[in-house]
Coordinates of C-alpha atoms and ligand atoms in Angstrom, one line a residue:
X1 CA -19.7 -2.2 28.7
X2 CA -17.3 -3.3 26.0
X3 CA -16.4 -1.3 22.9
X4 CA -18.1 -2.3 19.7
X5 CA -15.1 -1.1 17.7
X6 CA -11.5 0.0 18.4
X7 CA -9.2 2.3 16.5
X8 CA -5.4 2.1 16.7
X9 CA -3.5 4.8 15.0
X10 CA -4.9 8.1 16.0
X11 CA -3.2 10.6 13.7
X12 CA -5.6 12.8 11.6
X13 CA -7.5 10.0 9.9
X14 CA -7.8 7.5 12.8
X15 CA -8.7 10.2 15.2
X16 CA -11.5 11.5 13.0
X17 CA -12.7 8.0 12.2
X18 CA -12.9 7.2 15.9
X19 CA -14.9 10.4 16.5
X20 CA -17.2 9.5 13.7
X21 CA -18.0 6.1 15.2
X22 CA -18.5 7.6 18.6
X23 CA -20.8 10.4 17.2
X24 CA -22.9 7.6 15.7
X25 CA -23.4 6.0 19.1
X26 CA -20.8 3.3 19.1
X27 CA -18.5 2.8 22.1
X28 CA -15.0 3.2 20.7
X29 CA -11.8 1.8 22.2
X30 CA -8.7 3.9 21.4
X31 CA -5.1 3.1 21.1
X32 CA -2.0 4.7 19.6
X33 CA 1.7 3.8 19.7
X34 CA 2.4 7.1 21.4
X35 CA -0.1 7.3 24.2
X36 CA -0.3 11.1 24.2
X37 CA -2.4 11.1 21.1
X38 CA -4.9 8.8 22.8
X39 CA -5.1 11.1 25.8
X40 CA -5.4 14.2 23.6
X41 CA -8.3 12.8 21.7
X42 CA -10.2 12.0 24.9
X43 CA -9.4 15.4 26.4
X44 CA -10.5 17.4 23.3
X45 CA -13.4 15.3 22.1
X46 CA -14.4 13.1 25.0
X47 CA -17.8 14.6 25.2
X48 CA -18.7 13.6 21.6
X49 CA -19.4 9.9 22.6
X50 CA -18.1 7.0 24.7
X51 CA -14.4 6.3 24.4
X52 CA -12.4 3.7 26.1
X53 CA -8.7 4.7 26.0
X54 CA -6.2 2.0 26.2
X55 CA -2.5 2.3 27.1
X56 CA -1.4 -1.1 25.9
X57 CA -2.2 -3.5 23.1
X58 CA -3.5 -6.0 25.8
X59 CA -5.8 -3.4 27.4
X60 CA -7.1 -2.4 23.9
X61 CA -8.0 -5.9 22.9
X62 CA -9.6 -6.6 26.3
X63 CA -11.8 -3.5 25.8
X64 CA -13.4 -4.9 22.7
X65 CA -16.6 -7.0 22.6
X66 CA -16.3 -10.3 20.7
X67 CA -16.0 -10.9 17.9
X68 CA -13.6 -8.0 18.0
X69 CA -13.5 -5.3 15.4
X70 CA -10.1 -3.5 15.4
X71 CA -9.4 -0.7 12.9
X72 CA -5.8 0.0 12.0
X73 CA -5.2 3.6 10.8
X74 CA -1.4 3.8 10.7
X75 CA 1.1 4.8 8.1
X76 CA 0.7 2.3 5.3
X77 CA 3.6 -0.2 4.7
X78 CA 5.8 -1.6 7.4
X79 CA 4.0 0.1 10.2
X80 CA 0.8 -1.9 9.2
X81 CA 2.8 -5.1 9.4
X82 CA 4.3 -4.2 12.8
X83 CA 0.8 -3.4 14.2
X84 CA -0.7 -6.6 12.9
X85 CA 2.2 -8.6 14.4
X86 CA 1.6 -6.8 17.7
X87 CA -2.2 -7.5 17.8
X88 CA -2.7 -10.8 15.9
X89 CA -1.4 -13.0 18.8
X90 CA -3.9 -11.4 21.1
X91 CA -6.9 -12.1 18.9
X92 CA -9.1 -15.1 18.6
X93 CA -10.8 -16.9 15.7
X94 CA -13.7 -14.8 14.2
X95 CA -12.1 -11.5 15.2
X96 CA -11.7 -8.8 12.5
X97 CA -8.8 -6.5 11.7
X98 CA -9.8 -3.6 9.4
X99 CA -6.9 -1.9 7.7
X100 CA -8.2 1.5 6.7
X101 CA -4.7 2.8 5.5
X102 CA -3.7 3.2 1.9
X103 CA -2.2 -0.3 1.6
X104 CA -1.1 -1.8 -1.7
X105 CA -3.7 -4.4 -2.6
X106 CA -1.0 -7.0 -3.0
X107 CA 0.1 -6.5 0.7
X108 CA -3.6 -6.8 1.6
X109 CA -3.9 -10.1 -0.2
X110 CA -0.8 -11.4 1.6
X111 CA -2.0 -10.2 5.0
X112 CA -5.5 -11.5 4.4
X113 CA -4.1 -15.0 3.6
X114 CA -1.8 -15.1 6.6
X115 CA -4.5 -14.0 9.0
X116 CA -7.2 -16.3 7.5
X117 CA -5.0 -19.2 8.4
X118 CA -5.4 -18.1 12.0
X119 CA -9.1 -17.7 11.7
X120 CA -8.9 -13.9 11.7
X121 CA -10.8 -11.8 9.2
X122 CA -8.6 -9.2 7.6
X123 CA -10.6 -6.5 6.0
X124 CA -8.5 -4.3 3.7
X125 CA -10.6 -1.1 3.4
X126 CA -10.1 1.8 1.1
X127 CA -11.3 5.0 2.8
X128 CA -11.5 8.3 0.8
X129 CA -12.4 11.8 1.8
X130 CA -9.4 12.9 3.7
X131 CA -9.5 14.3 7.2
X132 CA -13.0 15.9 6.8
X133 CA -14.4 12.8 5.2
X134 CA -13.2 10.6 8.0
X135 CA -15.1 12.7 10.5
X136 CA -18.3 13.6 8.6
X137 CA -18.6 10.6 6.4
X138 CA -16.1 9.0 4.0
X139 CA -16.6 6.8 1.0
X140 CA -15.6 3.3 2.2
X141 CA -14.4 0.4 0.1
X142 CA -14.1 -2.7 2.2
X143 CA -12.7 -6.0 0.9
X144 CA -12.4 -9.2 2.9
X145 CA -14.8 -12.0 3.6
X146 CA -18.6 -12.0 3.3
X147 CA -18.9 -12.8 7.0
X148 CA -16.8 -9.9 8.1
X149 CA -19.0 -7.6 6.0
X150 CA -22.2 -9.0 7.6
X151 CA -20.8 -7.9 11.0
X152 CA -19.1 -4.6 9.9
X153 CA -21.4 -3.5 7.1
X154 CA -24.1 -1.9 9.3
X155 CA -21.5 0.1 11.2
X156 CA -19.7 1.2 8.1
X157 CA -23.0 2.2 6.5
X158 CA -23.8 4.4 9.5
X159 CA -20.5 6.3 9.5
X160 CA -20.2 6.6 5.7
X161 CA -21.1 9.5 3.5
X162 CA -24.6 9.4 2.1
X163 CA -25.3 10.1 -1.6
X164 CA -28.0 12.6 -2.5
X165 CA -30.5 9.9 -2.7
X166 CA -29.6 8.8 0.8
X167 CA -27.7 5.6 -0.1
X168 CA -24.7 5.0 2.1
X169 CA -21.4 5.2 0.3
X170 CA -20.1 1.8 1.2
X171 CA -20.4 -1.6 -0.3
X172 CA -18.7 -5.0 0.1
X173 CA -16.4 -4.6 -2.9
X174 CA -15.1 -8.2 -3.0
X175 CA -12.7 -10.7 -1.3
X176 CA -9.2 -10.0 0.1
X177 CA -7.5 -7.0 -1.8
X178 CA -10.6 -5.9 -3.8
X179 CA -11.3 -2.9 -1.6
X180 CA -7.8 -1.5 -1.6
X181 CA -7.6 -2.2 -5.4
X182 CA -10.7 -0.1 -6.0
X183 CA -9.3 2.6 -3.7
X184 CA -6.1 2.6 -5.7
X185 CA -8.0 3.1 -9.0
X186 CA -10.1 5.8 -7.3
X187 CA -6.9 7.7 -6.6
X188 CA -5.6 7.1 -10.1
X189 CA -8.9 8.6 -11.5
X190 CA -8.4 11.5 -9.0
X191 CA -5.0 12.2 -10.4
X192 CA -6.5 12.2 -14.0
X193 CA -9.4 14.5 -12.9
X194 CA -6.9 16.9 -11.3
X195 CA -4.6 16.9 -14.3
X196 CA -7.6 17.6 -16.7
X197 CA -8.8 20.4 -14.5
X198 CA -5.2 21.8 -14.5
X199 CA -5.1 21.7 -18.3
X200 CA -8.4 23.5 -18.5
X201 CA -7.1 26.2 -16.2
X202 CA -3.9 26.6 -18.1
X203 CA -5.8 27.0 -21.4
X204 CA -8.2 29.6 -19.9
X205 CA -5.2 31.4 -18.6
X206 CA -2.8 31.3 -21.6
X207 CA -5.1 31.0 -24.6
X208 CA -8.2 32.8 -23.4
X209 CA -6.1 35.3 -21.4
X210 CA -8.2 35.1 -18.3
X211 CA -7.2 36.0 -14.7
X212 CA -7.3 33.3 -11.9
X213 CA -10.3 35.1 -10.4
X214 CA -12.2 35.1 -13.7
X215 CA -11.3 31.4 -14.2
X216 CA -12.6 30.7 -10.7
X217 CA -16.0 32.2 -11.8
X218 CA -15.9 29.9 -14.9
X219 CA -15.3 26.9 -12.7
X220 CA -18.2 28.0 -10.5
X221 CA -20.5 28.1 -13.4
X222 CA -19.3 24.7 -14.7
X223 CA -20.0 23.4 -11.2
X224 CA -23.7 24.2 -11.8
X225 CA -23.8 21.8 -14.8
X226 CA -22.7 18.4 -15.7
X227 CA -19.2 18.9 -14.2
X228 CA -20.7 19.4 -10.8
X229 CA -18.1 17.8 -8.5
X230 CA -16.0 18.3 -5.4
X231 CA -12.8 18.8 -7.4
X232 CA -14.3 21.5 -9.6
X233 CA -15.8 23.2 -6.5
X234 CA -12.4 23.3 -4.6
X235 CA -10.6 24.4 -7.8
X236 CA -12.8 27.6 -7.8
X237 CA -11.9 28.1 -4.2
X238 CA -8.2 27.7 -4.7
X239 CA -8.2 30.0 -7.8
X240 CA -10.1 32.8 -6.2
X241 CA -7.8 32.8 -3.1
X242 CA -5.5 35.7 -2.8
X243 CA -2.2 35.4 -0.9
X244 CA -2.3 37.7 2.1
X245 CA 1.4 38.4 2.2
X246 CA 1.8 39.6 -1.4
X247 CA -1.7 40.3 -2.6
X248 CA -1.0 38.1 -5.6
X249 CA -3.3 35.2 -6.7
X250 CA -2.4 32.3 -4.4
X251 CA -2.0 30.0 -7.5
X252 CA 0.9 32.3 -8.6
X253 CA 2.9 32.1 -5.4
X254 CA 2.9 28.3 -5.1
X255 CA 5.8 26.4 -6.6
X256 CA 4.6 24.6 -9.6
X257 CA 6.1 21.2 -8.7
X258 CA 3.4 18.6 -7.9
X259 CA 4.1 15.9 -5.3
X260 CA 2.6 12.4 -5.0
X261 CA 2.3 9.7 -2.4
X262 CA 2.2 6.7 -4.8
X263 CA -1.4 5.5 -5.3
X264 CA -1.5 7.1 -8.8
X265 CA 1.8 5.4 -9.7
X266 CA 0.5 2.1 -8.4
X267 CA -2.6 2.4 -10.6
X268 CA -0.4 2.8 -13.7
X269 CA 2.1 0.1 -12.6
X270 CA -0.8 -2.4 -12.1
X271 CA -2.4 -1.4 -15.3
X272 CA 0.8 -2.1 -17.2
X273 CA 0.9 -5.6 -15.5
X274 CA -2.8 -6.2 -16.4
X275 CA -2.3 -4.8 -19.9
X276 CA -5.0 -2.1 -19.5
X277 CA -4.5 1.1 -21.4
X278 CA -4.9 3.9 -18.7
X279 CA -3.1 6.5 -20.8
X280 CA -5.0 9.4 -19.2
X281 CA -4.0 8.4 -15.7
X282 CA -0.5 7.7 -16.8
X283 CA -0.2 11.1 -18.3
X284 CA -1.4 12.6 -15.0
X285 CA 1.3 10.8 -13.1
X286 CA 4.0 11.7 -15.6
X287 CA 2.8 15.3 -15.6
X288 CA 3.4 15.5 -11.9
X289 CA 6.8 13.9 -12.2
X290 CA 7.7 16.2 -15.1
X291 CA 6.7 19.3 -13.0
X292 CA 9.0 18.1 -10.2
X293 CA 12.2 18.0 -12.4
X294 CA 13.2 21.6 -11.7
X295 CA 16.7 21.1 -13.2
X296 CA 15.4 19.6 -16.4
X297 CA 12.9 22.5 -16.8
X298 CA 15.4 25.1 -16.0
X299 CA 17.8 23.6 -18.6
X300 CA 15.0 23.7 -21.2
X301 CA 13.7 27.3 -20.9
X302 CA 15.5 28.4 -24.0
X303 CA 13.6 25.9 -26.2
X304 CA 11.7 27.7 -28.9
X305 CA 7.9 28.1 -28.6
X306 CA 5.3 28.8 -31.3
X307 CA 5.0 32.1 -33.0
X308 CA 1.2 31.9 -33.0
X309 CA -0.9 35.0 -32.1
X310 CA -3.0 35.0 -28.9
X311 CA -6.7 34.5 -29.2
X312 CA -8.6 37.7 -29.8
X313 CA -10.5 38.8 -26.8
X314 CA -13.8 38.5 -28.7
X315 CA -13.3 34.8 -29.0
X316 CA -12.3 34.0 -25.5
X317 CA -15.8 33.3 -24.1
X318 CA -16.5 30.8 -26.9
X319 CA -13.2 29.2 -26.4
X320 CA -14.0 28.8 -22.6
X321 CA -17.2 26.9 -23.6
X322 CA -15.2 24.6 -25.8
X323 CA -12.8 23.9 -23.0
X324 CA -15.7 22.7 -20.9
X325 CA -16.6 20.3 -23.7
X326 CA -13.0 19.0 -23.9
X327 CA -12.8 18.6 -20.1
X328 CA -16.0 16.7 -19.9
X329 CA -15.2 14.4 -22.9
X330 CA -11.7 13.7 -21.4
X331 CA -13.2 13.0 -18.0
X332 CA -15.5 10.4 -19.6
X333 CA -12.4 8.7 -21.1
X334 CA -10.5 8.6 -17.8
X335 CA -13.4 7.0 -16.0
X336 CA -13.7 4.6 -18.9
X337 CA -10.0 3.6 -18.4
X338 CA -10.3 3.4 -14.6
X339 CA -13.4 1.2 -14.8
X340 CA -11.6 -1.0 -17.3
X341 CA -8.8 -1.5 -14.8
X342 CA -11.3 -2.5 -12.1
X343 CA -12.9 -5.0 -14.5
X344 CA -9.5 -6.4 -15.3
X345 CA -8.4 -6.7 -11.7
X346 CA -11.7 -8.3 -10.8
X347 CA -11.2 -10.8 -13.6
X348 CA -7.6 -11.6 -12.8
X349 CA -8.1 -12.0 -9.0
X350 CA -11.6 -13.5 -9.2
X351 CA -13.2 -10.7 -7.1
X352 CA -16.5 -10.4 -9.0
X353 CA -16.6 -6.6 -8.5
X354 CA -19.9 -4.8 -9.3
X355 CA -18.8 -1.7 -11.3
X356 CA -22.1 0.0 -10.8
X357 CA -21.9 -0.4 -7.1
X358 CA -18.4 1.1 -7.1
X359 CA -19.7 4.1 -9.0
X360 CA -22.5 4.3 -6.5
X361 CA -20.3 4.5 -3.5
X362 CA -18.1 7.2 -5.1
X363 CA -21.1 9.5 -5.4
X364 CA -20.5 10.9 -1.9
X365 CA -17.7 11.4 0.6
X366 CA -14.7 10.7 -1.6
X367 CA -12.4 13.2 -3.5
X368 CA -13.8 12.3 -6.9
X369 CA -17.5 12.6 -5.8
X370 CA -19.5 14.1 -8.6
X371 CA -23.0 14.3 -10.2
X372 CA -21.4 12.4 -13.1
X373 CA -21.1 9.2 -11.0
X374 CA -24.9 8.8 -11.1
X375 CA -24.6 8.5 -14.8
X376 CA -22.0 5.8 -14.6
X377 CA -24.2 3.9 -12.1
X378 CA -27.1 4.2 -14.5
X379 CA -25.0 3.0 -17.4
X380 CA -24.0 -0.2 -15.5
X381 CA -27.5 -0.7 -14.2
X382 CA -28.8 -0.5 -17.8
X383 CA -26.2 -3.0 -18.9
X384 CA -24.4 -4.9 -16.1
X385 CA -21.9 -6.5 -18.5
X386 CA -21.0 -3.2 -20.2
X387 CA -17.6 -3.7 -21.9
X388 CA -16.7 -0.1 -21.8
X389 CA -18.3 3.1 -20.5
X390 CA -18.0 4.4 -24.0
X391 CA -20.3 1.6 -25.2
X392 CA -23.1 3.3 -23.2
X393 CA -25.3 5.1 -25.6
X394 CA -25.6 8.3 -23.5
X395 CA -21.9 8.7 -23.0
X396 CA -21.2 7.9 -26.7
X397 CA -23.8 10.6 -27.6
X398 CA -22.3 13.1 -25.3
X399 CA -18.8 12.6 -26.6
X400 CA -20.1 12.8 -30.1
X401 CA -21.6 16.1 -29.3
X402 CA -18.4 17.3 -27.6
X403 CA -15.8 16.1 -30.0
X404 CA -15.6 18.9 -32.5
X405 CA -14.9 21.4 -29.6
X406 CA -12.6 18.9 -28.0
X407 CA -10.5 18.7 -31.2
X408 CA -10.6 22.5 -31.6
X409 CA -9.3 23.0 -28.1
X410 CA -6.4 20.6 -28.8
X411 CA -5.6 22.4 -32.0
X412 CA -5.5 25.7 -30.1
X413 CA -3.4 24.2 -27.4
X414 CA -0.9 22.8 -30.0
X415 CA -0.7 26.0 -31.9
X416 CA -0.2 28.1 -28.8
X417 CA 2.2 25.6 -27.2
X418 CA 0.2 24.8 -24.1
X419 CA 0.9 21.3 -22.8
X420 CA -2.3 19.2 -22.6
X421 CA -1.2 15.6 -22.2
X422 CA -4.4 14.6 -20.5
X423 CA -6.8 16.0 -23.1
X424 CA -4.6 14.6 -25.9
X425 CA -4.2 11.2 -24.4
X426 CA -8.0 11.0 -23.9
X427 CA -8.7 12.0 -27.5
X428 CA -6.1 9.5 -28.9
X429 CA -7.7 6.7 -26.8
X430 CA -11.2 7.7 -28.2
X431 CA -9.9 7.8 -31.8
X432 CA -8.0 4.6 -31.4
X433 CA -11.0 2.7 -30.1
X434 CA -13.3 3.9 -32.9
X435 CA -10.7 3.4 -35.7
X436 CA -11.5 0.8 -38.3
X437 CA -7.9 -0.2 -38.7
X438 CA -4.9 0.5 -36.5
X439 CA -1.2 0.5 -37.4
X440 CA -0.9 -2.5 -35.1
X441 CA -1.0 -4.5 -38.4
X442 CA 2.2 -2.8 -39.5
X443 CA 3.7 -3.5 -36.0
X444 CA 2.9 -7.2 -36.4
X445 CA 4.6 -7.1 -39.8
X446 CA 7.7 -5.5 -38.3
X447 CA 7.8 -8.0 -35.5
X448 CA 7.5 -10.9 -37.9
X449 CA 10.3 -9.4 -40.0
X450 CA 12.9 -8.9 -37.3
X451 CA 11.9 -11.7 -34.9
X452 CA 9.8 -14.2 -36.7
X453 CA 7.1 -13.5 -34.2
X454 CA 4.3 -14.5 -36.6
X455 CA 1.0 -12.8 -37.3
X456 CA -2.7 -13.7 -37.7
X457 CA -4.5 -12.9 -40.9
X458 CA -7.8 -11.1 -41.3
X459 CA -9.1 -13.7 -43.8
X460 CA -8.4 -17.1 -42.2
X461 CA -7.5 -18.8 -39.0
X462 CA -3.9 -19.7 -37.8
X463 CA -0.5 -18.1 -37.3
X464 CA 1.7 -17.2 -40.2
X465 CA 5.2 -16.2 -40.9
X466 CA 6.6 -14.6 -44.0
X467 CA 10.1 -15.7 -45.2
X468 CA 11.4 -12.1 -45.2
X469 CA 15.0 -13.1 -45.8
X470 CA 14.1 -15.6 -48.5
X471 CA 11.5 -15.6 -51.3
X472 CA 8.9 -13.8 -49.1
X473 CA 6.5 -16.7 -49.4
X474 CA 4.2 -17.3 -46.4
X475 CA 4.4 -20.4 -44.2
X476 CA 2.0 -21.5 -41.6
X477 CA 3.6 -21.2 -38.1
Ligands
NDP501 P1 0.0 8.8 9.0 O1 0.0 8.1 7.7 O2 0.8 10.1 9.1 O3 0.5 7.8 10.2 C1 0.6 8.2 11.5 C2 0.1 7.2 12.4 O4 0.8 5.9 12.2 C3 0.3 7.6 13.9 O5 -0.8 7.1 14.6 C4 1.6 6.8 14.2 O6 1.8 6.5 15.6 C5 1.3 5.5 13.5 N1 2.5 4.7 13.3 C6 3.5 5.0 12.4 N2 4.5 4.0 12.4 C7 4.0 3.1 13.3 C8 4.6 1.9 13.9 N3 5.7 1.4 13.4 N4 3.9 1.2 14.8 C9 2.7 1.7 15.3 N5 2.1 2.9 14.8 C10 2.8 3.5 13.9 O7 -1.5 9.1 9.5 P2 -2.8 9.6 8.6 O8 -3.8 9.7 9.7 O9 -2.5 10.7 7.7 O10 -3.1 8.3 7.7 C11 -3.4 7.1 8.3 C12 -3.6 6.1 7.2 O11 -4.7 6.5 6.4 C13 -2.4 6.0 6.2 O12 -2.3 4.7 5.7 C14 -2.9 6.9 5.0 O13 -2.3 6.5 3.8 C15 -4.4 6.6 5.0 N6 -5.2 7.7 4.4 C16 -4.9 9.0 4.7 C17 -5.7 10.0 4.1 C18 -5.4 11.4 4.4 O14 -6.1 12.3 3.8 N7 -4.5 11.7 5.3 C19 -6.9 9.6 3.3 C20 -7.1 8.3 3.2 C21 -6.3 7.3 3.7 P3 2.6 7.6 16.5 O15 1.6 8.6 16.9 O16 3.1 6.8 17.6 O17 3.7 8.2 15.6

């Protein structure tokens, strides 16, 4: 019998994805550039299902039923192109190449177009959930053609995570690069979520004066409420972990320089191109890069801090409650920004992405999975054309209820000198959106003054210029 699906690239992700397909009853062809990985998989996990190991690209392709479904799980970038070049000549019209790596959506658009000309469906697919997700059920974000989804969808639905209501965490996101675009924004939101959690931790530590173990308990209690999410859950685990070698809290013995692989940066770069304000995500990316500048930080240690007094212990518990409000409100804002970017990408590239469906498939399997996503789905279901998540009445009401505490937390952070760029950017976004007038009017005046860039008036149509160097009369531009 032929394999229904094949996986090439059997490092952590590909290996677990192949096992997941096999455990779900599919016959899975296996291939890897270095053959030892293929053998190792069969040796260690061969009894989990039916695997067809292949030593060469030709054997691999020959092992697949037609139309072929070939999953690539290799290092994103040049390796993906190399693998496509190796396999494409061996494929026939109607076959499908599924790229499950973290590809840039622009690469996916290029590859899809090239392969489409050969009659091959290229399905750029975002996969989230890390190693464990790949094995037990990830959140899957496939792009590509409608026909390819008709063939692949049922298989992906089977291996995907299931939300609490049983719905599979996969949907056909849209044509060509739509899946990888949505995965990119998922990761950008993940950066923002992690940054906000980090700020909450730092405030509980420095302002409330709590120990990591105590803060772990607070996160555990938050995880029982509206912040219920994978990232809050693992935060409690990390904070309560004690380093075996020193007996110190684990979080105190890890170097405080955050690394990144690039998807957060892409989210911000693309947002700049699309003109979408994703200030919370941008601050999260910048916070990681700032943390990594060890020299700059060492050279800045002498800089003066505030002379404010620490919070009295009697006020710490109330402060912790306020931090929960600030975290939740800021989280609403970062999702608002991320979904705005998805809508803008969808509009620009004509993808027709269903934002509610995206929220639905992020409810399970992926890193940002959270009870909160149900609420976003509900908001888009109630109003499919929702301009902004903040326009949803329930979210607006929740932020309204949280805002006094949110502001108080930022006041405390400022007075105590605790950096909270994520909380602050989120609040500034909120305040800017609700402002009656923005200083952008002054900006327009300045632009017209130095560059005759013209401005529009509030009281009538048209473009105008003021003769700043002359008698300051106004002319129609
Ligand atoms: P890696 O990104 O570490 O890639 C290793 C795999 O790529 C190996 O199978 C390797 O083959 C293969 N490879 C590298 N270069 C080439 C090449 N030129 N030609 C052929 N094969 C090549 O593996 P991961 O499993 O971590 O990730 C796979 C993909 O999934 C990546 O795109 C990653 O971004 C994405 N991803 C990863 C997640 C994670 O949590 N790790 C989560 C979601 C997505 P060989 O054994 O011969 O070296």
